[in-house]
Amino acid sequence: MKRIVVDSIMNKIKNLNKYDDIKLSEIRYGLEAIYLNVSRFLVFFTINTILDIFWESLLFFIFYVPLRSFSFGFHAKNSLTCWILSSIAFIGLPYLSTVISLNFIIKIFAVIFSLIIYVIYSPADTPKRPITSEKYRTKLKLYTMFFVLIYSLLILLIDSDITTIIALALIHQSILITPLIYKIFNVSYNNYLYCQLN
């Protein structure tokens, strides 16, 4: 199904524009990513609706996306691993937020842990998308830290169940930018360094 949809869109793009092969491959990659993400989230939000955690999952998604967008992080090598890890994030963590409540000490620990991890490791690139520009890396880190600081203040200053969701999003993404997660799944880390050497 993915190939049919992507091929159909690619044919229309080829007919309307004169792109070279490199540009077309970039567009195809982007379309495949959009298709996979849309189909995956339709499945997740359907399951979350059945589990009666739709709003928790939506809030998790809203808080998670800015962190992921700017700090980047680990991407699974295959679809199965991606589905499993995404299910943990977008079904497991929203569900977890409904059964646990973080006390203030745990919130402080979560904030300090996250701040340290994001300062040291963000942004974390991938073999397919190395971030070779130092200026761009700095820009991504600044944007990341902006959101991390805002989330940290919300976690510490607001007395609401929503702070559990924010804390889980913060911690989950911080794990995905560490060298350890790359090592566990045998994926190269700091890929921009290899590009600079070449």
Coordinates of N, CA and C in Angstrom, one line a residue:
M1 N 0.8 -1.2 0.0 CA 0.0 0.0 0.0 C 0.9 1.3 0.0
K2 N 1.9 1.2 0.8 CA 2.8 2.4 0.9 C 3.4 2.7 -0.5
R3 N 3.9 1.7 -1.1 CA 4.5 1.9 -2.5 C 3.5 2.4 -3.5
I4 N 2.3 2.0 -3.4 CA 1.3 2.5 -4.4 C 1.0 3.9 -4.2
V5 N 0.8 4.3 -2.9 CA 0.6 5.7 -2.6 C 1.7 6.6 -2.9
V6 N 2.9 6.2 -2.5 CA 4.1 7.0 -2.8 C 4.5 7.1 -4.2
D7 N 4.3 6.0 -5.0 CA 4.6 6.0 -6.4 C 3.6 6.9 -7.1
S8 N 2.4 6.9 -6.7 CA 1.4 7.7 -7.4 C 1.7 9.2 -7.2
I9 N 2.1 9.6 -6.0 CA 2.4 11.0 -5.7 C 3.7 11.4 -6.5
M10 N 4.7 10.4 -6.5 CA 6.0 10.7 -7.2 C 5.7 10.9 -8.7
N11 N 4.9 10.1 -9.3 CA 4.6 10.3 -10.7 C 4.0 11.7 -11.0
K12 N 3.1 12.2 -10.1 CA 2.6 13.5 -10.3 C 3.6 14.6 -10.1
I13 N 4.5 14.4 -9.2 CA 5.6 15.3 -8.9 C 6.5 15.4 -10.1
K14 N 6.9 14.2 -10.7 CA 7.8 14.1 -11.9 C 7.1 14.9 -13.1
N15 N 5.8 14.7 -13.2 CA 5.1 15.3 -14.4 C 5.0 16.8 -14.2
L16 N 5.0 17.3 -13.0 CA 4.8 18.8 -12.8 C 6.1 19.5 -12.6
N17 N 7.2 18.8 -12.2 CA 8.5 19.5 -11.9 C 9.6 18.8 -12.6
K18 N 10.7 19.5 -12.9 CA 11.9 18.9 -13.5 C 13.0 18.9 -12.4
Y19 N 12.9 17.9 -11.5 CA 13.8 17.7 -10.5 C 14.9 16.6 -10.9
D20 N 16.1 16.8 -10.4 CA 17.1 15.7 -10.7 C 16.9 14.5 -9.8
D21 N 17.7 13.5 -10.1 CA 17.5 12.2 -9.3 C 17.7 12.4 -7.8
I22 N 18.7 13.2 -7.4 CA 19.0 13.4 -6.0 C 17.8 14.0 -5.3
K23 N 17.2 15.1 -5.9 CA 16.0 15.8 -5.4 C 14.8 14.8 -5.3
L24 N 14.7 14.0 -6.3 CA 13.5 13.1 -6.3 C 13.7 12.0 -5.3
S25 N 14.9 11.6 -5.0 CA 15.1 10.6 -3.9 C 14.8 11.2 -2.6
E26 N 15.2 12.5 -2.4 CA 14.9 13.2 -1.2 C 13.4 13.3 -0.9
I27 N 12.7 13.7 -2.0 CA 11.2 13.8 -1.9 C 10.6 12.5 -1.6
R28 N 11.0 11.4 -2.3 CA 10.5 10.1 -2.0 C 10.7 9.7 -0.5
Y29 N 11.9 9.9 0.0 CA 12.3 9.6 1.4 C 11.3 10.4 2.3
G30 N 11.1 11.6 2.0 CA 10.2 12.4 2.8 C 8.7 11.9 2.8
L31 N 8.3 11.5 1.6 CA 6.9 11.0 1.4 C 6.7 9.7 2.2
E32 N 7.8 8.8 2.1 CA 7.7 7.5 2.8 C 7.6 7.8 4.3
A33 N 8.4 8.7 4.8 CA 8.4 9.0 6.2 C 7.0 9.6 6.7
I34 N 6.4 10.4 5.8 CA 5.1 11.0 6.1 C 4.1 9.9 6.2
Y35 N 4.1 9.0 5.2 CA 3.2 7.9 5.1 C 3.3 7.0 6.3
L36 N 4.5 6.6 6.6 CA 4.7 5.7 7.8 C 4.2 6.4 9.1
N37 N 4.5 7.6 9.3 CA 4.1 8.3 10.5 C 2.6 8.5 10.6
V38 N 2.0 8.9 9.5 CA 0.5 9.0 9.5 C -0.2 7.7 9.8
S39 N 0.3 6.6 9.1 CA -0.4 5.3 9.3 C -0.1 4.8 10.8
R40 N 1.1 5.0 11.3 CA 1.4 4.6 12.6 C 0.6 5.3 13.6
F41 N 0.4 6.6 13.5 CA -0.3 7.4 14.5 C -1.8 7.2 14.4
L42 N -2.3 6.8 13.2 CA -3.7 6.4 13.1 C -4.0 5.2 13.9
V43 N -3.0 4.2 13.8 CA -3.1 3.0 14.6 C -3.1 3.3 16.1
F44 N -2.1 4.1 16.5 CA -1.8 4.4 17.9 C -3.0 5.1 18.5
F45 N -3.5 6.1 17.8 CA -4.6 6.9 18.4 C -5.9 6.1 18.4
T46 N -6.1 5.2 17.5 CA -7.2 4.3 17.6 C -7.2 3.4 18.8
I47 N -6.0 2.8 19.0 CA -5.8 1.9 20.2 C -6.0 2.8 21.5
N48 N -5.4 4.0 21.5 CA -5.5 4.8 22.7 C -6.9 5.2 23.0
T49 N -7.7 5.4 21.9 CA -9.2 5.7 22.1 C -9.9 4.5 22.8
I50 N -9.5 3.3 22.3 CA -10.1 2.1 22.9 C -9.7 2.0 24.3
L51 N -8.4 2.3 24.7 CA -7.9 2.2 26.0 C -8.4 3.4 26.9
D52 N -9.1 4.3 26.3 CA -9.5 5.5 27.0 C -8.4 6.4 27.5
I53 N -7.3 6.5 26.7 CA -6.2 7.3 27.0 C -5.9 8.3 25.8
F54 N -6.9 8.6 25.1 CA -6.7 9.4 23.9 C -6.1 10.8 24.2
W55 N -6.7 11.4 25.2 CA -6.2 12.8 25.6 C -4.8 12.8 26.2
E56 N -4.5 11.7 26.9 CA -3.2 11.6 27.5 C -2.2 11.4 26.3
S57 N -2.5 10.6 25.4 CA -1.6 10.3 24.2 C -1.5 11.6 23.4
L58 N -2.5 12.3 23.2 CA -2.5 13.6 22.4 C -1.6 14.6 23.1
L59 N -1.7 14.7 24.4 CA -0.8 15.6 25.2 C 0.6 15.2 25.1
F60 N 0.9 13.9 25.3 CA 2.2 13.4 25.2 C 2.8 13.7 23.8
F61 N 2.0 13.5 22.8 CA 2.5 13.8 21.4 C 2.8 15.3 21.3
I62 N 1.9 16.2 21.8 CA 2.2 17.6 21.7 C 3.4 18.1 22.4
F63 N 3.7 17.5 23.5 CA 4.9 17.9 24.3 C 6.2 17.2 23.7
Y64 N 6.0 16.0 23.2 CA 7.1 15.2 22.7 C 7.7 15.7 21.4
V65 N 6.8 16.1 20.4 CA 7.2 16.5 19.1 C 8.3 17.6 19.1
P66 N 8.1 18.7 19.8 CA 9.2 19.8 19.7 C 10.5 19.2 20.2
L67 N 10.5 18.4 21.2 CA 11.8 17.9 21.7 C 12.5 17.0 20.6
R68 N 11.7 16.2 20.0 CA 12.2 15.2 19.0 C 12.6 16.0 17.8
S69 N 11.9 17.1 17.4 CA 12.2 17.8 16.2 C 13.5 18.6 16.3
F70 N 13.9 19.0 17.5 CA 15.1 19.8 17.6 C 16.3 19.0 18.2
S71 N 16.0 18.0 19.0 CA 17.2 17.2 19.6 C 17.5 15.9 18.7
F72 N 16.6 15.6 17.8 CA 16.7 14.5 16.9 C 16.8 13.2 17.7
G73 N 17.8 12.3 17.5 CA 17.9 11.1 18.3 C 17.8 9.8 17.5
F74 N 17.8 8.7 18.2 CA 17.9 7.4 17.6 C 16.7 7.1 16.7
H75 N 17.0 6.5 15.6 CA 16.0 5.9 14.7 C 16.3 4.5 14.5
A76 N 15.2 3.6 14.6 CA 15.4 2.2 14.4 C 15.8 1.8 13.0
K77 N 16.5 0.7 12.9 CA 17.0 0.3 11.6 C 15.9 -0.4 10.8
N78 N 15.0 -1.0 11.5 CA 13.9 -1.7 10.7 C 12.5 -1.3 11.3
S79 N 11.5 -1.6 10.5 CA 10.1 -1.2 10.8 C 9.6 -1.9 12.0
L80 N 10.0 -3.1 12.3 CA 9.5 -3.8 13.5 C 9.9 -3.2 14.8
T81 N 11.3 -2.9 14.8 CA 11.8 -2.2 16.0 C 11.2 -0.8 16.2
C82 N 11.0 -0.1 15.1 CA 10.4 1.2 15.1 C 8.9 1.1 15.7
W83 N 8.2 0.1 15.2 CA 6.8 -0.1 15.7 C 6.8 -0.4 17.2
I84 N 7.7 -1.2 17.7 CA 7.8 -1.6 19.1 C 8.1 -0.4 19.9
L85 N 9.2 0.3 19.5 CA 9.6 1.5 20.3 C 8.6 2.6 20.3
S86 N 8.0 2.8 19.1 CA 6.9 3.8 19.0 C 5.7 3.5 19.9
S87 N 5.4 2.2 19.9 CA 4.2 1.7 20.8 C 4.5 2.0 22.2
I88 N 5.7 1.7 22.7 CA 6.1 2.0 24.0 C 5.9 3.5 24.3
A89 N 6.4 4.4 23.4 CA 6.3 5.8 23.6 C 4.8 6.3 23.5
F90 N 4.1 5.9 22.5 CA 2.8 6.6 22.3 C 1.6 5.8 22.8
I91 N 1.8 4.6 23.3 CA 0.7 3.9 24.0 C 1.1 3.7 25.4
G92 N 2.3 3.1 25.6 CA 2.8 2.7 26.9 C 2.9 3.9 27.9
L93 N 3.6 4.9 27.4 CA 3.9 6.1 28.3 C 2.6 6.9 28.7
P94 N 1.7 7.1 27.7 CA 0.4 7.8 28.0 C -0.4 7.0 29.0
Y95 N -0.4 5.6 28.8 CA -1.1 4.8 29.8 C -0.4 4.9 31.2
L96 N 0.9 4.8 31.2 CA 1.7 4.9 32.5 C 1.3 6.2 33.2
S97 N 1.1 7.3 32.5 CA 0.8 8.6 33.1 C -0.5 8.6 33.8
T98 N -1.4 7.6 33.5 CA -2.7 7.5 34.2 C -2.6 6.7 35.5
V99 N -1.5 5.9 35.6 CA -1.5 5.0 36.8 C -0.4 5.4 37.8
I100 N 0.5 6.4 37.4 CA 1.5 6.8 38.4 C 1.4 8.3 38.6
S101 N 1.8 8.7 39.8 CA 1.9 10.1 40.1 C 3.3 10.5 40.6
L102 N 3.9 11.4 40.0 CA 5.3 11.8 40.4 C 5.3 12.8 41.6
N103 N 6.0 12.4 42.7 CA 6.1 13.4 43.8 C 7.2 14.4 43.4
F104 N 7.3 15.5 44.2 CA 8.2 16.6 43.9 C 9.7 16.2 43.8
I105 N 10.1 15.3 44.6 CA 11.5 14.8 44.6 C 11.8 14.1 43.3
I106 N 10.9 13.3 42.8 CA 11.1 12.6 41.6 C 11.1 13.6 40.4
K107 N 10.2 14.6 40.5 CA 10.2 15.6 39.5 C 11.5 16.3 39.4
I108 N 12.0 16.7 40.5 CA 13.3 17.4 40.6 C 14.4 16.5 39.9
F109 N 14.4 15.2 40.3 CA 15.4 14.3 39.7 C 15.2 14.2 38.2
A110 N 14.0 14.1 37.7 CA 13.7 14.0 36.3 C 14.2 15.2 35.5
V111 N 14.0 16.4 36.1 CA 14.4 17.7 35.5 C 15.9 17.8 35.5
I112 N 16.6 17.5 36.6 CA 18.1 17.6 36.6 C 18.7 16.6 35.6
F113 N 18.2 15.3 35.7 CA 18.7 14.3 34.7 C 18.5 14.7 33.3
S114 N 17.3 15.2 32.9 CA 17.0 15.6 31.6 C 17.9 16.8 31.2
L115 N 18.0 17.8 32.0 CA 18.9 19.0 31.7 C 20.3 18.6 31.4
I116 N 20.9 17.7 32.2 CA 22.2 17.2 32.0 C 22.4 16.5 30.6
I117 N 21.4 15.6 30.4 CA 21.5 14.8 29.2 C 21.3 15.7 27.9
Y118 N 20.4 16.6 27.9 CA 20.2 17.4 26.8 C 21.3 18.4 26.5
V119 N 21.9 18.9 27.6 CA 23.1 19.8 27.4 C 24.3 19.0 26.8
I120 N 24.5 17.8 27.3 CA 25.6 17.0 26.8 C 25.4 16.5 25.4
Y121 N 24.2 15.9 25.1 CA 24.0 15.0 23.9 C 23.2 15.6 22.8
S122 N 22.4 16.7 23.0 CA 21.6 17.2 21.9 C 22.4 18.1 21.1
P123 N 22.1 18.1 19.8 CA 21.3 17.2 19.0 C 22.1 15.9 18.7
A124 N 21.3 14.8 18.6 CA 22.0 13.5 18.3 C 21.5 13.1 16.9
D125 N 22.4 13.0 15.9 CA 22.1 12.8 14.5 C 22.0 11.3 14.3
T126 N 21.7 10.9 13.0 CA 21.6 9.5 12.6 C 22.5 9.3 11.4
P127 N 22.9 8.0 11.1 CA 23.7 7.8 9.9 C 23.1 8.3 8.6
K128 N 21.8 8.3 8.5 CA 21.1 8.8 7.3 C 21.0 10.3 7.3
R129 N 21.0 10.9 8.5 CA 20.9 12.4 8.5 C 21.9 13.0 9.5
P130 N 23.2 12.9 9.1 CA 24.2 13.5 10.0 C 24.1 15.1 9.9
I131 N 24.3 15.7 11.1 CA 24.2 17.1 11.2 C 25.6 17.7 11.1
T132 N 26.0 18.0 9.9 CA 27.4 18.4 9.7 C 27.7 19.8 10.0
S133 N 26.7 20.7 9.9 CA 26.9 22.1 10.2 C 27.0 22.4 11.7
E134 N 28.1 23.0 12.1 CA 28.3 23.4 13.5 C 27.2 24.4 13.9
K135 N 27.0 25.4 13.0 CA 26.0 26.4 13.2 C 24.6 25.9 13.4
Y136 N 24.3 24.9 12.6 CA 23.0 24.3 12.7 C 22.8 23.4 14.0
R137 N 23.9 22.8 14.3 CA 23.9 22.0 15.6 C 23.7 22.9 16.8
T138 N 24.4 24.0 16.8 CA 24.2 25.0 17.9 C 22.8 25.5 17.9
K139 N 22.2 25.8 16.8 CA 20.8 26.3 16.7 C 19.9 25.3 17.2
L140 N 20.1 24.0 16.8 CA 19.2 22.9 17.3 C 19.3 22.8 18.9
K141 N 20.5 22.9 19.4 CA 20.7 22.7 20.8 C 20.0 23.9 21.6
L142 N 20.1 25.1 21.0 CA 19.4 26.2 21.7 C 17.9 26.1 21.7
Y143 N 17.3 25.6 20.6 CA 15.9 25.4 20.5 C 15.5 24.3 21.5
T144 N 16.3 23.2 21.5 CA 16.0 22.1 22.4 C 16.0 22.6 23.8
M145 N 17.1 23.3 24.2 CA 17.2 23.8 25.6 C 16.1 24.7 26.0
F146 N 15.6 25.5 25.0 CA 14.4 26.4 25.3 C 13.2 25.5 25.7
F147 N 12.9 24.5 25.0 CA 11.8 23.6 25.3 C 12.0 22.9 26.6
V148 N 13.3 22.4 26.8 CA 13.6 21.7 28.0 C 13.4 22.5 29.2
L149 N 13.8 23.8 29.2 CA 13.7 24.7 30.3 C 12.2 25.0 30.6
I150 N 11.4 25.3 29.5 CA 10.0 25.5 29.6 C 9.3 24.4 30.3
Y151 N 9.6 23.2 29.8 CA 9.0 21.9 30.3 C 9.4 21.7 31.8
S152 N 10.7 22.0 32.1 CA 11.2 21.8 33.5 C 10.4 22.8 34.4
L153 N 10.2 24.0 34.0 CA 9.5 25.0 34.8 C 8.0 24.5 35.0
L154 N 7.4 24.0 34.0 CA 6.0 23.5 34.1 C 5.9 22.3 35.1
I155 N 6.9 21.4 34.9 CA 6.9 20.2 35.8 C 7.1 20.6 37.3
L156 N 7.9 21.6 37.6 CA 8.2 22.0 38.9 C 7.2 23.0 39.5
L157 N 6.6 23.8 38.7 CA 5.7 24.8 39.2 C 4.2 24.5 39.2
I158 N 3.8 23.6 38.3 CA 2.4 23.3 38.2 C 2.1 22.0 39.0
D159 N 1.0 22.1 39.8 CA 0.6 20.9 40.5 C -0.6 20.3 39.8
S160 N -0.3 19.4 38.8 CA -1.3 18.8 37.9 C -0.8 17.5 37.4
D161 N -1.7 16.6 37.0 CA -1.3 15.3 36.4 C -0.6 15.5 35.1
I162 N -0.9 16.6 34.4 CA -0.2 16.9 33.1 C 1.3 16.9 33.2
T163 N 1.8 17.2 34.4 CA 3.3 17.3 34.6 C 3.9 15.9 34.5
T164 N 3.1 14.9 34.8 CA 3.6 13.5 34.6 C 3.9 13.2 33.2
I165 N 2.9 13.6 32.3 CA 3.1 13.4 30.9 C 4.3 14.2 30.3
I166 N 4.4 15.4 30.8 CA 5.6 16.2 30.3 C 6.9 15.6 30.8
A167 N 6.9 15.1 32.0 CA 8.2 14.5 32.5 C 8.5 13.2 31.8
L168 N 7.5 12.4 31.4 CA 7.7 11.2 30.7 C 8.2 11.5 29.3
A169 N 7.7 12.5 28.6 CA 8.1 13.0 27.3 C 9.6 13.4 27.4
L170 N 9.9 14.2 28.4 CA 11.2 14.8 28.6 C 12.3 13.6 28.8
I171 N 11.9 12.7 29.7 CA 12.9 11.6 30.0 C 13.0 10.6 28.8
H172 N 11.9 10.3 28.2 CA 11.9 9.4 27.0 C 12.8 9.9 25.9
Q173 N 12.6 11.1 25.5 CA 13.4 11.7 24.4 C 14.9 11.8 24.9
S174 N 15.1 12.1 26.1 CA 16.5 12.3 26.6 C 17.3 10.9 26.5
I175 N 16.6 9.8 26.7 CA 17.2 8.5 26.5 C 17.5 8.2 25.1
L176 N 16.7 8.7 24.2 CA 16.9 8.5 22.7 C 18.0 9.3 22.1
I177 N 18.6 10.2 22.9 CA 19.7 10.9 22.3 C 21.1 10.5 23.0
T178 N 21.0 9.5 23.9 CA 22.3 9.1 24.5 C 23.0 8.1 23.7
P179 N 24.3 8.0 23.8 CA 25.1 7.0 23.1 C 24.7 5.6 23.4
L180 N 24.2 5.4 24.6 CA 23.9 4.1 25.1 C 22.8 3.4 24.2
I181 N 21.8 4.2 23.9 CA 20.7 3.6 23.1 C 21.2 3.3 21.7
Y182 N 22.1 4.1 21.2 CA 22.7 3.8 19.9 C 23.5 2.5 19.9
K183 N 24.2 2.4 21.0 CA 25.1 1.2 21.2 C 24.2 -0.1 21.3
I184 N 23.1 0.0 22.1 CA 22.3 -1.2 22.3 C 21.7 -1.7 21.0
F185 N 21.4 -0.8 20.1 CA 20.8 -1.2 18.8 C 21.8 -1.2 17.7
N186 N 23.1 -1.0 18.0 CA 24.2 -1.1 17.1 C 24.1 -0.1 15.9
V187 N 23.9 1.1 16.3 CA 23.8 2.2 15.4 C 24.9 3.2 15.7
S188 N 25.6 3.7 14.7 CA 26.7 4.6 14.9 C 26.2 6.0 15.5
Y189 N 27.0 6.6 16.3 CA 26.7 7.8 17.1 C 27.6 8.9 16.6
N190 N 27.2 10.2 16.8 CA 28.0 11.3 16.3 C 28.4 11.2 14.9
N191 N 27.5 10.9 14.0 CA 27.7 10.6 12.6 C 28.3 11.8 11.9
Y192 N 28.1 13.0 12.3 CA 28.7 14.2 11.7 C 30.2 14.2 11.7
L193 N 30.8 13.5 12.7 CA 32.3 13.4 12.8 C 32.8 12.6 11.7
Y194 N 32.1 11.5 11.3 CA 32.6 10.7 10.2 C 32.5 11.4 8.9
C195 N 31.5 12.3 8.8 CA 31.4 13.1 7.5 C 32.5 14.1 7.4
Q196 N 32.9 14.7 8.6 CA 34.0 15.7 8.6 C 35.3 15.0 8.3
L197 N 35.5 13.8 8.7 CA 36.8 13.1 8.5 C 36.9 12.7 7.0
N198 N 35.7 12.5 6.4 CA 35.7 12.1 4.9 C 35.7 13.4 4.1

